[in-house]
Tab-separated table of C-alpha atoms in Angstrom:
chain	number	residue	atom	x	y	z
A	1	MET	CA	0.000	0.000	0.000
A	2	GLY	CA	1.337	3.469	-0.814
A	3	VAL	CA	1.830	6.286	1.632
A	4	GLY	CA	-0.686	8.641	0.027
A	5	LYS	CA	-0.033	12.053	-1.456
A	6	LYS	CA	2.927	13.913	-0.107
A	7	GLU	CA	2.277	16.712	2.373
A	8	GLU	CA	4.748	18.968	4.136
A	9	SER	CA	6.569	16.849	6.700
A	10	LEU	CA	6.302	17.745	10.399
A	11	LEU	CA	10.101	17.439	10.604
A	12	THR	CA	12.658	17.078	7.853
A	13	PHE	CA	14.708	13.897	7.628
A	14	ASN	CA	17.772	15.591	9.122
A	15	GLU	CA	15.748	17.296	11.867
A	16	LEU	CA	14.234	13.993	12.910
A	17	LEU	CA	17.435	11.973	12.686
A	18	GLU	CA	19.429	14.539	14.689
A	19	SER	CA	16.747	15.041	17.355
A	20	VAL	CA	16.436	11.317	18.132
A	21	TYR	CA	20.155	10.518	17.765
A	22	GLY	CA	19.062	7.907	15.249
A	23	THR	CA	20.680	5.684	12.653
A	24	TYR	CA	19.123	5.327	9.225
A	25	ILE	CA	18.277	1.744	8.253
A	26	GLY	CA	18.190	1.125	4.556
A	27	PHE	CA	19.836	1.869	1.281
A	28	ALA	CA	19.546	5.247	-0.503
A	29	ARG	CA	19.106	8.099	1.999
A	30	PRO	CA	15.531	9.433	1.659
A	31	GLU	CA	15.869	13.215	2.127
A	32	GLY	CA	13.940	14.066	-1.031
A	33	ALA	CA	11.005	11.689	-0.574
A	34	PHE	CA	10.908	11.788	3.213
A	35	SER	CA	7.666	12.930	4.894
A	36	PHE	CA	5.465	12.224	7.881
A	37	THR	CA	2.323	14.166	8.714
A	38	SER	CA	1.122	12.460	11.903
A	39	VAL	CA	2.573	10.427	14.764
A	40	THR	CA	1.140	7.428	16.594
A	41	THR	CA	2.207	4.636	18.937
A	42	ASP	CA	-0.827	2.509	18.084
A	43	SER	CA	-0.758	0.541	14.818
A	44	ARG	CA	-4.567	0.624	14.771
A	45	THR	CA	-4.543	4.400	14.314
A	46	VAL	CA	-1.850	4.529	11.618
A	47	GLU	CA	-2.896	6.455	8.531
A	48	PRO	CA	-1.025	7.165	5.297
A	49	GLY	CA	1.956	9.347	6.163
A	50	SER	CA	2.243	8.371	9.860
A	51	LEU	CA	5.391	8.072	11.914
A	52	PHE	CA	4.871	4.816	13.830
A	53	VAL	CA	6.656	4.514	17.180
A	54	PRO	CA	6.401	0.923	18.465
A	55	LEU	CA	6.713	1.029	22.235
A	56	VAL	CA	7.948	-1.821	24.388
A	57	GLY	CA	6.016	-2.428	27.609
A	58	GLU	CA	5.795	-5.091	30.268
A	59	LYS	CA	3.286	-7.146	28.277
A	60	GLN	CA	3.556	-5.910	24.686
A	61	ASP	CA	6.317	-5.279	22.166
A	62	GLY	CA	5.057	-2.877	19.540
A	63	HIS	CA	7.692	-3.986	17.036
A	64	LYS	CA	5.531	-6.967	16.106
A	65	TYR	CA	2.947	-4.548	14.708
A	66	ILE	CA	5.338	-2.904	12.237
A	67	PRO	CA	4.016	-4.928	9.243
A	68	GLU	CA	0.479	-3.878	10.184
A	69	ALA	CA	1.609	-0.239	10.366
A	70	LEU	CA	3.289	-0.505	6.964
A	71	ASN	CA	0.139	-1.973	5.438
A	72	ALA	CA	-1.840	0.964	6.853
A	73	GLY	CA	0.516	3.448	5.191
A	74	ALA	CA	3.116	4.369	7.818
A	75	SER	CA	5.889	6.320	6.091
A	76	VAL	CA	8.433	6.369	8.944
A	77	ILE	CA	9.176	3.641	11.478
A	78	PHE	CA	11.269	3.812	14.654
A	79	VAL	CA	13.045	0.595	15.661
A	80	THR	CA	14.822	0.100	18.975
A	81	LYS	CA	18.508	-0.558	18.242
A	82	SER	CA	18.675	-3.642	20.458
A	83	VAL	CA	15.689	-5.148	18.640
A	84	TYR	CA	17.163	-4.230	15.265
A	85	GLU	CA	20.551	-5.735	16.088
A	86	SER	CA	18.989	-8.967	17.331
A	87	ASN	CA	17.048	-9.389	14.065
A	88	HIS	CA	19.119	-7.445	11.555
A	89	LYS	CA	18.147	-9.465	8.467
A	90	TYR	CA	14.434	-9.122	9.178
A	91	PHE	CA	14.498	-5.331	9.377
A	92	MET	CA	16.815	-4.950	6.397
A	93	GLY	CA	14.362	-7.141	4.519
A	94	LEU	CA	11.482	-4.857	5.484
A	95	ALA	CA	13.504	-1.847	4.371
A	96	SER	CA	14.310	-3.428	1.002
A	97	GLU	CA	10.662	-4.371	0.449
A	98	ASN	CA	9.485	-0.840	1.357
A	99	LEU	CA	11.891	1.517	-0.380
A	100	ASP	CA	9.407	4.403	-0.095
A	101	ARG	CA	9.402	4.145	3.726
A	102	THR	CA	12.036	5.281	6.221
A	103	PHE	CA	13.316	3.094	9.062
A	104	ILE	CA	15.304	4.732	11.879
A	105	ALA	CA	17.036	2.855	14.695
A	106	VAL	CA	17.074	4.608	18.077
A	107	ASP	CA	18.350	3.702	21.539
A	108	ASN	CA	14.939	3.977	23.188
A	109	ASN	CA	11.661	4.499	21.354
A	110	MET	CA	9.978	6.405	24.209
A	111	ALA	CA	12.895	8.809	24.545
A	112	ALA	CA	13.002	9.196	20.764
A	113	LEU	CA	9.299	10.068	20.666
A	114	GLN	CA	9.841	12.727	23.330
A	115	ASN	CA	12.953	14.129	21.655
A	116	ALA	CA	11.214	14.324	18.289
A	117	ALA	CA	8.264	16.090	19.900
A	118	ARG	CA	10.611	18.552	21.612
A	119	ALA	CA	12.295	19.338	18.299
A	120	TYR	CA	8.878	19.866	16.714
A	121	VAL	CA	7.733	22.272	19.451
A	122	GLN	CA	10.906	24.306	18.935
A	123	LYS	CA	9.778	25.038	15.366
A	124	PHE	CA	7.120	27.359	16.866
A	125	PRO	CA	9.069	29.946	18.903
A	126	LYS	CA	6.160	32.410	18.941
A	127	LEU	CA	3.658	29.905	20.361
A	128	ILE	CA	2.451	30.732	23.884
A	129	LYS	CA	2.905	27.395	25.679
A	130	ILE	CA	0.859	26.641	28.786
A	131	GLY	CA	1.273	23.501	30.892
A	132	ILE	CA	-1.251	22.272	33.456
A	133	THR	CA	-0.676	19.669	36.152
A	134	GLY	CA	-1.989	18.781	39.606
A	135	SER	CA	-3.329	15.855	41.571
A	136	SER	CA	-6.884	16.467	40.388
A	137	GLY	CA	-8.722	18.878	38.105
A	138	LYS	CA	-6.130	18.911	35.307
A	139	THR	CA	-8.423	18.018	32.438
A	140	THR	CA	-11.256	20.267	33.603
A	141	THR	CA	-8.855	23.177	34.086
A	142	LYS	CA	-7.404	22.588	30.626
A	143	GLU	CA	-10.882	22.643	29.073
A	144	ILE	CA	-11.903	25.809	30.942
A	145	LEU	CA	-8.687	27.623	30.020
A	146	ALA	CA	-8.910	26.604	26.365
A	147	ALA	CA	-12.524	27.843	26.247
A	148	LEU	CA	-11.442	31.217	27.655
A	149	LEU	CA	-8.393	31.683	25.459
A	150	ARG	CA	-10.343	30.809	22.304
A	151	GLN	CA	-12.151	34.122	22.763
A	152	LYS	CA	-8.908	35.892	21.787
A	153	TYR	CA	-6.490	33.361	20.296
A	154	ASN	CA	-6.250	30.410	17.927
A	155	VAL	CA	-5.774	27.613	20.454
A	156	VAL	CA	-4.517	24.045	20.245
A	157	ALA	CA	-5.111	21.916	23.344
A	158	THR	CA	-4.639	18.404	24.611
A	159	GLU	CA	-7.379	16.140	23.289
A	160	GLY	CA	-9.079	14.308	26.153
A	161	ASN	CA	-6.507	13.396	28.769
A	162	PHE	CA	-3.478	12.691	26.557
A	163	ASN	CA	-1.151	13.882	29.310
A	164	SER	CA	1.364	11.096	29.934
A	165	GLU	CA	4.934	10.355	28.845
A	166	THR	CA	3.454	9.266	25.511
A	167	GLY	CA	0.278	11.358	25.468
A	168	LEU	CA	1.974	14.744	25.841
A	169	PRO	CA	4.446	14.194	22.974
A	170	LEU	CA	1.658	12.931	20.716
A	171	SER	CA	-0.447	15.965	21.653
A	172	VAL	CA	2.176	18.550	20.718
A	173	PHE	CA	2.411	17.080	17.208
A	174	LYS	CA	-1.061	18.621	16.731
A	175	ILE	CA	0.488	22.128	16.774
A	176	ARG	CA	0.243	23.920	13.434
A	177	PRO	CA	1.601	27.296	12.204
A	178	GLU	CA	-1.758	29.024	12.635
A	179	HIS	CA	-1.916	28.287	16.361
A	180	GLU	CA	-1.121	31.131	18.753
A	181	VAL	CA	-1.547	29.339	22.100
A	182	GLY	CA	-1.034	25.736	23.147
A	183	VAL	CA	-2.689	24.427	26.327
A	184	PHE	CA	-1.308	21.057	27.349
A	185	GLU	CA	-2.119	18.836	30.292
A	186	MET	CA	0.647	16.933	32.088
A	187	GLY	CA	0.027	13.924	34.289
A	188	MET	CA	2.326	11.481	36.016
A	189	ASN	CA	2.389	8.071	37.631
A	190	ARG	CA	6.097	7.708	38.260
A	191	GLU	CA	9.093	9.708	39.424
A	192	ASN	CA	10.339	12.452	37.046
A	193	GLU	CA	7.561	11.977	34.485
A	194	ILE	CA	6.621	15.658	34.818
A	195	GLY	CA	10.279	16.592	34.399
A	196	GLU	CA	10.526	14.606	31.174
A	197	ILE	CA	7.384	15.894	29.524
A	198	ALA	CA	7.959	19.478	30.738
A	199	ARG	CA	11.233	19.276	28.808
A	200	VAL	CA	9.248	18.383	25.680
A	201	LEU	CA	6.923	21.396	25.893
A	202	ALA	CA	9.112	23.844	27.859
A	203	PRO	CA	6.022	25.862	28.891
A	204	ASN	CA	6.420	29.582	29.484
A	205	TYR	CA	3.236	29.605	31.583
A	206	ALA	CA	2.066	26.807	33.865
A	207	ILE	CA	-0.699	25.997	36.360
A	208	VAL	CA	-0.564	23.585	39.294
A	209	THR	CA	-4.155	22.897	40.355
A	210	ASN	CA	-3.331	21.273	43.723
A	211	ILE	CA	-1.015	18.889	45.542
A	212	GLY	CA	-3.074	15.899	46.644
A	213	THR	CA	-2.609	12.191	47.187
A	214	ALA	CA	-3.082	10.785	43.673
A	215	HIS	CA	-0.247	8.295	42.984
A	216	ILE	CA	0.990	8.564	46.568
A	217	GLY	CA	1.498	4.803	46.501
A	218	ILE	CA	4.201	5.344	43.883
A	219	LEU	CA	5.828	8.528	45.147
A	220	GLY	CA	5.426	7.900	48.867
A	221	SER	CA	4.406	11.320	50.202
A	222	ARG	CA	2.705	14.575	49.263
A	223	GLU	CA	6.074	16.307	49.528
A	224	ASN	CA	7.473	14.000	46.854
A	225	ILE	CA	4.382	14.671	44.737
A	226	ALA	CA	4.962	18.421	45.165
A	227	LYS	CA	8.611	18.022	44.143
A	228	GLU	CA	7.458	16.332	40.944
A	229	LYS	CA	4.634	18.735	40.145
A	230	ARG	CA	6.756	21.862	40.509
A	231	LYS	CA	9.047	20.633	37.726
A	232	ILE	CA	6.437	22.024	35.344
A	233	PHE	CA	7.800	25.472	36.299
A	234	ASN	CA	11.393	24.626	35.304
A	235	TYR	CA	11.246	26.281	31.881
A	236	ILE	CA	9.405	29.472	32.808
A	237	THR	CA	11.503	32.537	32.036
A	238	GLU	CA	11.289	36.005	33.544
A	239	SER	CA	8.619	36.928	31.003
A	240	GLY	CA	6.405	33.954	31.944
A	241	ALA	CA	4.276	33.105	34.960
A	242	ALA	CA	3.512	30.270	37.372
A	243	PHE	CA	-0.049	29.971	38.703
A	244	VAL	CA	-0.133	28.480	42.191
A	245	PRO	CA	-3.102	27.361	44.371
A	246	ASP	CA	-3.146	29.810	47.269
A	247	GLU	CA	-4.974	27.537	49.717
A	248	ASP	CA	-2.659	24.567	49.177
A	249	ASP	CA	-0.196	23.973	51.993
A	250	PHE	CA	2.549	23.389	49.417
A	251	ALA	CA	1.970	26.727	47.664
A	252	ASN	CA	5.191	28.291	48.981
A	253	PHE	CA	7.199	25.138	48.336
A	254	ILE	CA	6.245	24.803	44.672
A	255	SER	CA	6.817	28.540	44.131
A	256	GLU	CA	10.467	28.339	45.178
A	257	GLY	CA	12.934	29.073	42.412
A	258	VAL	CA	10.377	30.191	39.821
A	259	LYS	CA	12.110	32.679	37.512
A	260	GLY	CA	8.926	34.286	36.215
A	261	LYS	CA	6.008	35.918	37.984
A	262	VAL	CA	4.195	33.846	40.623
A	263	VAL	CA	0.428	34.388	40.554
A	264	ARG	CA	-1.694	32.882	43.319
A	265	PHE	CA	-5.296	31.910	42.725
A	266	GLY	CA	-8.036	30.789	45.072
A	267	LYS	CA	-11.238	31.685	46.863
A	268	GLU	CA	-9.428	33.732	49.512
A	269	ILE	CA	-7.588	35.998	47.061
A	270	PRO	CA	-9.278	39.417	47.425
A	271	GLU	CA	-11.268	40.900	44.559
A	272	SER	CA	-8.873	43.854	44.492
A	273	GLU	CA	-6.165	41.419	43.382
A	274	SER	CA	-8.062	38.821	41.332
A	275	GLY	CA	-10.903	40.928	39.971
A	276	VAL	CA	-13.300	38.104	40.916
A	277	ASN	CA	-16.163	38.354	43.397
A	278	PHE	CA	-18.087	35.235	44.399
A	279	ILE	CA	-21.911	35.446	44.272
A	280	SER	CA	-23.368	31.989	44.833
A	281	ASN	CA	-22.906	28.253	44.578
A	282	ASP	CA	-25.909	27.117	42.540
A	283	GLY	CA	-25.393	23.363	42.975
A	284	LEU	CA	-25.718	21.442	39.734
A	285	GLU	CA	-26.242	24.735	37.896
A	286	GLY	CA	-22.663	25.751	38.671
A	287	THR	CA	-21.265	28.890	40.291
A	288	ARG	CA	-22.040	32.585	39.803
A	289	PHE	CA	-19.519	35.367	40.315
A	290	THR	CA	-18.322	38.591	38.734
A	291	VAL	CA	-15.138	39.276	36.790
A	292	ASP	CA	-14.163	42.944	36.969
A	293	GLY	CA	-17.809	43.749	37.682
A	294	THR	CA	-19.254	41.650	34.847
A	295	GLU	CA	-21.419	38.755	36.014
A	296	ALA	CA	-20.303	35.316	34.933
A	297	ARG	CA	-21.460	31.757	35.422
A	298	LEU	CA	-19.371	28.614	35.357
A	299	PRO	CA	-21.817	25.878	34.301
A	300	LEU	CA	-19.832	23.083	35.991
A	301	PRO	CA	-20.991	22.013	39.475
A	302	GLY	CA	-18.777	22.097	42.532
A	303	ILE	CA	-16.787	24.753	44.363
A	304	TYR	CA	-13.634	22.856	43.376
A	305	ASN	CA	-14.432	23.628	39.733
A	306	TYR	CA	-14.843	27.282	40.707
A	307	THR	CA	-11.292	27.123	42.069
A	308	ASN	CA	-10.142	25.598	38.777
A	309	ALA	CA	-11.862	28.472	36.990
A	310	LEU	CA	-10.029	30.995	39.188
A	311	ALA	CA	-6.711	29.574	37.950
A	312	CYS	CA	-7.899	29.962	34.373
A	313	ILE	CA	-9.161	33.494	34.920
A	314	ALA	CA	-5.806	34.507	36.412
A	315	CYS	CA	-3.981	33.033	33.423
A	316	ALA	CA	-6.399	34.576	30.915
A	317	LYS	CA	-5.961	38.014	32.472
A	318	THR	CA	-2.191	37.631	32.309
A	319	LEU	CA	-2.533	36.881	28.599
A	320	GLY	CA	-4.594	39.982	27.932
A	321	LEU	CA	-8.216	38.827	27.955
A	322	ASP	CA	-10.793	41.326	29.188
A	323	ALA	CA	-13.834	40.573	31.377
A	324	LYS	CA	-16.210	40.285	28.420
A	325	GLN	CA	-13.999	37.682	26.748
A	326	ILE	CA	-13.497	35.762	29.987
A	327	CYS	CA	-17.214	35.657	30.760
A	328	ALA	CA	-18.065	34.546	27.226
A	329	GLY	CA	-15.495	31.776	27.531
A	330	LEU	CA	-16.881	30.608	30.864
A	331	GLU	CA	-20.400	30.416	29.467
A	332	SER	CA	-19.135	28.226	26.620
A	333	VAL	CA	-17.609	25.579	28.894
A	334	LYS	CA	-19.149	22.144	28.475
A	335	GLY	CA	-19.199	19.243	30.893
A	336	LEU	CA	-16.537	16.609	30.309
A	337	ASN	CA	-17.719	13.149	29.449
A	338	GLY	CA	-17.182	10.775	32.351
A	339	ARG	CA	-16.305	13.536	34.838
A	340	SER	CA	-18.978	14.683	37.290
A	341	ASN	CA	-21.663	14.691	34.622
A	342	ALA	CA	-25.110	15.080	36.148
A	343	VAL	CA	-27.934	13.995	33.875
A	344	ALA	CA	-31.644	13.465	34.379
A	345	ILE	CA	-32.504	10.054	33.001
A	346	ASN	CA	-35.160	7.423	32.822
A	347	THR	CA	-33.601	4.202	34.016
A	348	LYS	CA	-33.789	0.953	32.147
A	349	LYS	CA	-36.463	-1.366	33.458
A	350	ASP	CA	-35.874	-3.152	36.754
A	351	SER	CA	-36.739	-6.763	37.597
A	352	LYS	CA	-40.412	-5.766	37.853
A	353	GLY	CA	-40.398	-4.093	34.460
A	354	GLU	CA	-40.493	-0.571	35.931
A	355	SER	CA	-38.477	2.476	34.887
A	356	LYS	CA	-37.690	5.391	37.225
A	357	LYS	CA	-36.867	9.051	36.686
A	358	ILE	CA	-33.608	9.796	38.507
A	359	MET	CA	-30.648	12.155	38.510
A	360	LEU	CA	-27.373	10.348	37.784
A	361	MET	CA	-23.942	11.868	38.433
A	362	TYR	CA	-21.241	9.669	36.980
A	363	ASP	CA	-17.540	10.316	37.402
A	364	CYS	CA	-16.099	7.181	35.863
A	365	TYR	CA	-12.807	8.378	34.452
A	366	ASN	CA	-10.612	8.579	37.532
A	367	ALA	CA	-10.704	8.561	41.309
A	368	ASN	CA	-8.254	9.445	44.033
A	369	PRO	CA	-8.904	10.538	47.624
A	370	ASP	CA	-9.007	14.220	46.654
A	371	SER	CA	-11.462	13.893	43.778
A	372	MET	CA	-13.563	11.356	45.692
A	373	GLU	CA	-13.870	13.727	48.640
A	374	LYS	CA	-14.840	16.614	46.356
A	375	ALA	CA	-17.528	14.582	44.597
A	376	ILE	CA	-19.007	13.368	47.891
A	377	ASN	CA	-19.023	16.848	49.413
A	378	LEU	CA	-20.626	18.279	46.273
A	379	CYS	CA	-23.447	15.740	46.471
A	380	GLY	CA	-23.847	16.403	50.180
A	381	SER	CA	-24.397	20.109	49.455
A	382	LEU	CA	-27.254	19.523	47.015
A	383	GLU	CA	-30.951	19.868	47.758
A	384	ILE	CA	-32.742	16.954	46.121
A	385	LYS	CA	-36.329	15.742	46.043
A	386	GLY	CA	-35.643	12.043	46.498
A	387	ARG	CA	-33.003	9.894	48.150
A	388	MET	CA	-29.215	10.173	47.895
A	389	ILE	CA	-27.354	7.029	46.842
A	390	PHE	CA	-23.562	6.750	46.664
A	391	VAL	CA	-21.960	4.019	44.548
A	392	LEU	CA	-18.221	4.141	45.270
A	393	GLY	CA	-15.507	1.967	43.755
A	394	ASP	CA	-11.818	1.332	44.291
A	395	MET	CA	-9.235	4.117	43.968
A	396	LYS	CA	-6.009	2.892	42.369
A	397	GLU	CA	-2.283	3.535	42.912
A	398	LEU	CA	-2.484	4.355	46.625
A	399	GLY	CA	0.053	1.733	47.718
A	400	THR	CA	0.482	1.400	51.474
A	401	LYS	CA	-1.980	4.278	51.978
A	402	SER	CA	-4.804	2.392	50.267
A	403	ALA	CA	-6.550	0.869	53.297
A	404	GLU	CA	-6.309	4.125	55.248
A	405	GLU	CA	-7.654	6.284	52.404
A	406	HIS	CA	-10.504	3.931	51.489
A	407	SER	CA	-11.492	3.795	55.150
A	408	ARG	CA	-11.417	7.594	55.376
A	409	ILE	CA	-13.636	7.930	52.311
A	410	GLY	CA	-16.068	5.360	53.708
A	411	ALA	CA	-16.424	7.325	56.942
A	412	LEU	CA	-16.612	10.662	55.094
A	413	ALA	CA	-19.445	9.437	52.877
A	414	THR	CA	-21.654	8.796	55.911
A	415	LEU	CA	-21.422	12.454	56.988
A	416	CYS	CA	-23.513	13.477	53.973
A	417	ASN	CA	-26.412	11.351	55.288
A	418	PRO	CA	-27.066	9.373	52.117
A	419	ASN	CA	-29.843	6.804	52.132
A	420	LEU	CA	-27.570	4.059	50.813
A	421	ILE	CA	-23.855	3.599	50.154
A	422	VAL	CA	-22.775	0.858	47.772
A	423	PHE	CA	-19.063	0.003	48.044
A	424	ILE	CA	-17.475	-1.963	45.208
A	425	GLY	CA	-14.059	-3.598	44.927
A	426	PRO	CA	-11.540	-5.289	47.234
A	427	GLU	CA	-10.088	-1.986	48.464
A	428	MET	CA	-13.519	-0.478	49.119
A	429	GLU	CA	-14.196	-3.242	51.623
A	430	ASN	CA	-12.235	-0.959	53.961
A	431	GLY	CA	-14.680	1.825	53.142
A	432	ALA	CA	-17.668	-0.408	53.879
A	433	LYS	CA	-16.211	-1.428	57.242
A	434	ALA	CA	-15.457	2.193	58.170
A	435	ALA	CA	-18.992	3.267	57.259
A	436	LYS	CA	-20.468	0.571	59.470
A	437	LEU	CA	-18.117	1.485	62.336
A	438	SER	CA	-19.388	5.063	61.996
A	439	GLY	CA	-22.858	3.772	62.825
A	440	PHE	CA	-24.180	3.872	59.267
A	441	SER	CA	-26.263	0.782	58.645
A	442	ASN	CA	-27.506	0.985	55.046
A	443	VAL	CA	-24.369	-0.358	53.373
A	444	ARG	CA	-24.114	-2.801	50.481
A	445	TYR	CA	-20.755	-4.284	49.495
A	446	PHE	CA	-19.766	-6.017	46.247
A	447	SER	CA	-16.303	-7.550	46.146
A	448	ALA	CA	-16.017	-6.956	42.400
A	449	ALA	CA	-17.544	-4.622	39.826
A	450	ASP	CA	-19.848	-7.204	38.279
A	451	VAL	CA	-21.634	-4.810	35.926
A	452	ASP	CA	-24.811	-6.842	35.560
A	453	GLU	CA	-25.164	-7.685	39.266
A	454	VAL	CA	-24.451	-4.157	40.493
A	455	SER	CA	-26.690	-2.530	37.875
A	456	ALA	CA	-29.581	-4.882	38.635
A	457	PHE	CA	-29.310	-4.107	42.354
A	458	ILE	CA	-29.314	-0.341	41.791
A	459	LEU	CA	-32.196	-0.486	39.324
A	460	ASP	CA	-34.330	-2.428	41.829
A	461	TYR	CA	-33.426	-0.104	44.720
A	462	ALA	CA	-33.948	3.202	42.893
A	463	ARG	CA	-37.135	5.266	43.048
A	464	ASP	CA	-38.349	8.321	41.172
A	465	ASP	CA	-36.379	11.503	42.037
A	466	ASP	CA	-33.409	9.643	43.541
A	467	PHE	CA	-29.915	11.088	43.050
A	468	ILE	CA	-27.184	8.522	42.358
A	469	LEU	CA	-23.427	9.192	42.389
A	470	LEU	CA	-21.151	6.739	40.561
A	471	LYS	CA	-17.475	7.345	41.318
A	472	ALA	CA	-14.428	5.086	40.872
A	473	SER	CA	-11.157	4.711	39.030
A	474	HIS	CA	-11.593	3.982	35.340
A	475	SER	CA	-10.473	0.357	35.573
A	476	MET	CA	-13.528	-0.380	37.737
A	477	ASN	CA	-15.733	-0.084	34.618
A	478	PHE	CA	-18.289	2.230	36.226
A	479	ASP	CA	-18.900	3.723	32.783
A	480	LEU	CA	-20.455	0.378	31.867
A	481	ILE	CA	-22.647	0.523	34.970
A	482	ALA	CA	-23.789	4.006	33.919
A	483	LYS	CA	-24.742	2.638	30.502
A	484	LYS	CA	-26.631	-0.255	32.091
A	485	LEU	CA	-28.651	2.127	34.262
A	486	SER	CA	-29.629	4.660	31.636
A	487	ASP	CA	-32.152	4.495	28.825
A	488	LYS	CA	-30.148	7.133	26.947
A	489	GLU	CA	-26.692	6.768	25.499
A	490	ILE	CA	-23.970	7.565	28.020
A	491	LEU	CA	-20.542	7.512	26.465
A	492	SER	CA	-17.546	6.127	28.314
A	493	ALA	CA	-14.871	8.485	29.570
């Protein structure tokens, strides 16, 4: 299969080869015919003109999908040098059979992907680059900020939550010459991941939403998490700015050594400094406030989302947006699929053939102690007609803190006086026990997220006007439970 019509390559052959410290595999050097117009690590998403980067993980070796990528039209292939050297004849054979494709051997495919992405970003010296990280709220903050900045600039932003060691490099390859601002989310689940991907983007503005306990099982302490998160500020120059959560107890720590301006955001920052004046928390309708005297509404529920918006407003003001533009951007913000979406639904029929009209809030993408606490407290603040039902699943990557944090969440959930708490998963058994020890009796525990069993139980228990919260880490498949409950299509996160 051919590689399709030639388009301008994202990097030239020499730019790519030099950036990844690579060795060309093949015969005639391809400078004239060389081109790649997209980048992927998944052979299933290869399109004509793709650079295919086969990653090697604990369970998969992407090199075995190279023939599939070639058949789909990949024009450039990275090959790990150790793999190439162990099967030299095979790869030379592929190169000879595909003279219109380019094979490059590199020491490490992940590092090569990041280095290529870094070289690509450097082709856009005028681009305003904004990085966003934090223990929770990253994706929501990114979406709010992008919505605001689009009122003034041509914006490119991370799609979904492509924020990892692979996701961030793939995201920056979406930058094009017409873009004026790039808003990119940065996540981590290991030591120095923020440092590595911050090097790729080298943001001149950056936001840390908070320092919580997500991934504490890997990093060991909130202080270690803070040390990692503040690496996003490493590339800020004197003309840039770092946006720091004022109410976080690590605010001073993460601000240390920042070369640019440090801007604090938060509910306690006075209007004279932020230009923002809080009016009301309107529950599921969001939050109302003024920006420089102009009334605005953030349509996302939860005071924690208001705090995320304050970070975005501070950044938008720094980048020259006026109150009218900021308010228009806030009004345009949409709820994120799988994240604290509250929808009125008719349930599917229960065992008696009955359907109920309920309000369902499903946050099925991710869960850590911070986001779980925020979701529970939000639900506890709502005035509802019917009963409150919590369905809470395991939170992942908490390590030795897991039992303690699941127990804390179990006890916390009882303080909101729900009518029923359903705990699901081996770790949430600690939550169920803590809830019972708190004197709360209406507890149901499932040792595993059996979608059919759990959904059938909830459907039979529910009544008209009930409010149901579904919250768990993505691997618990709560998005499938949401689909089983609803008579309307609910997309997965």
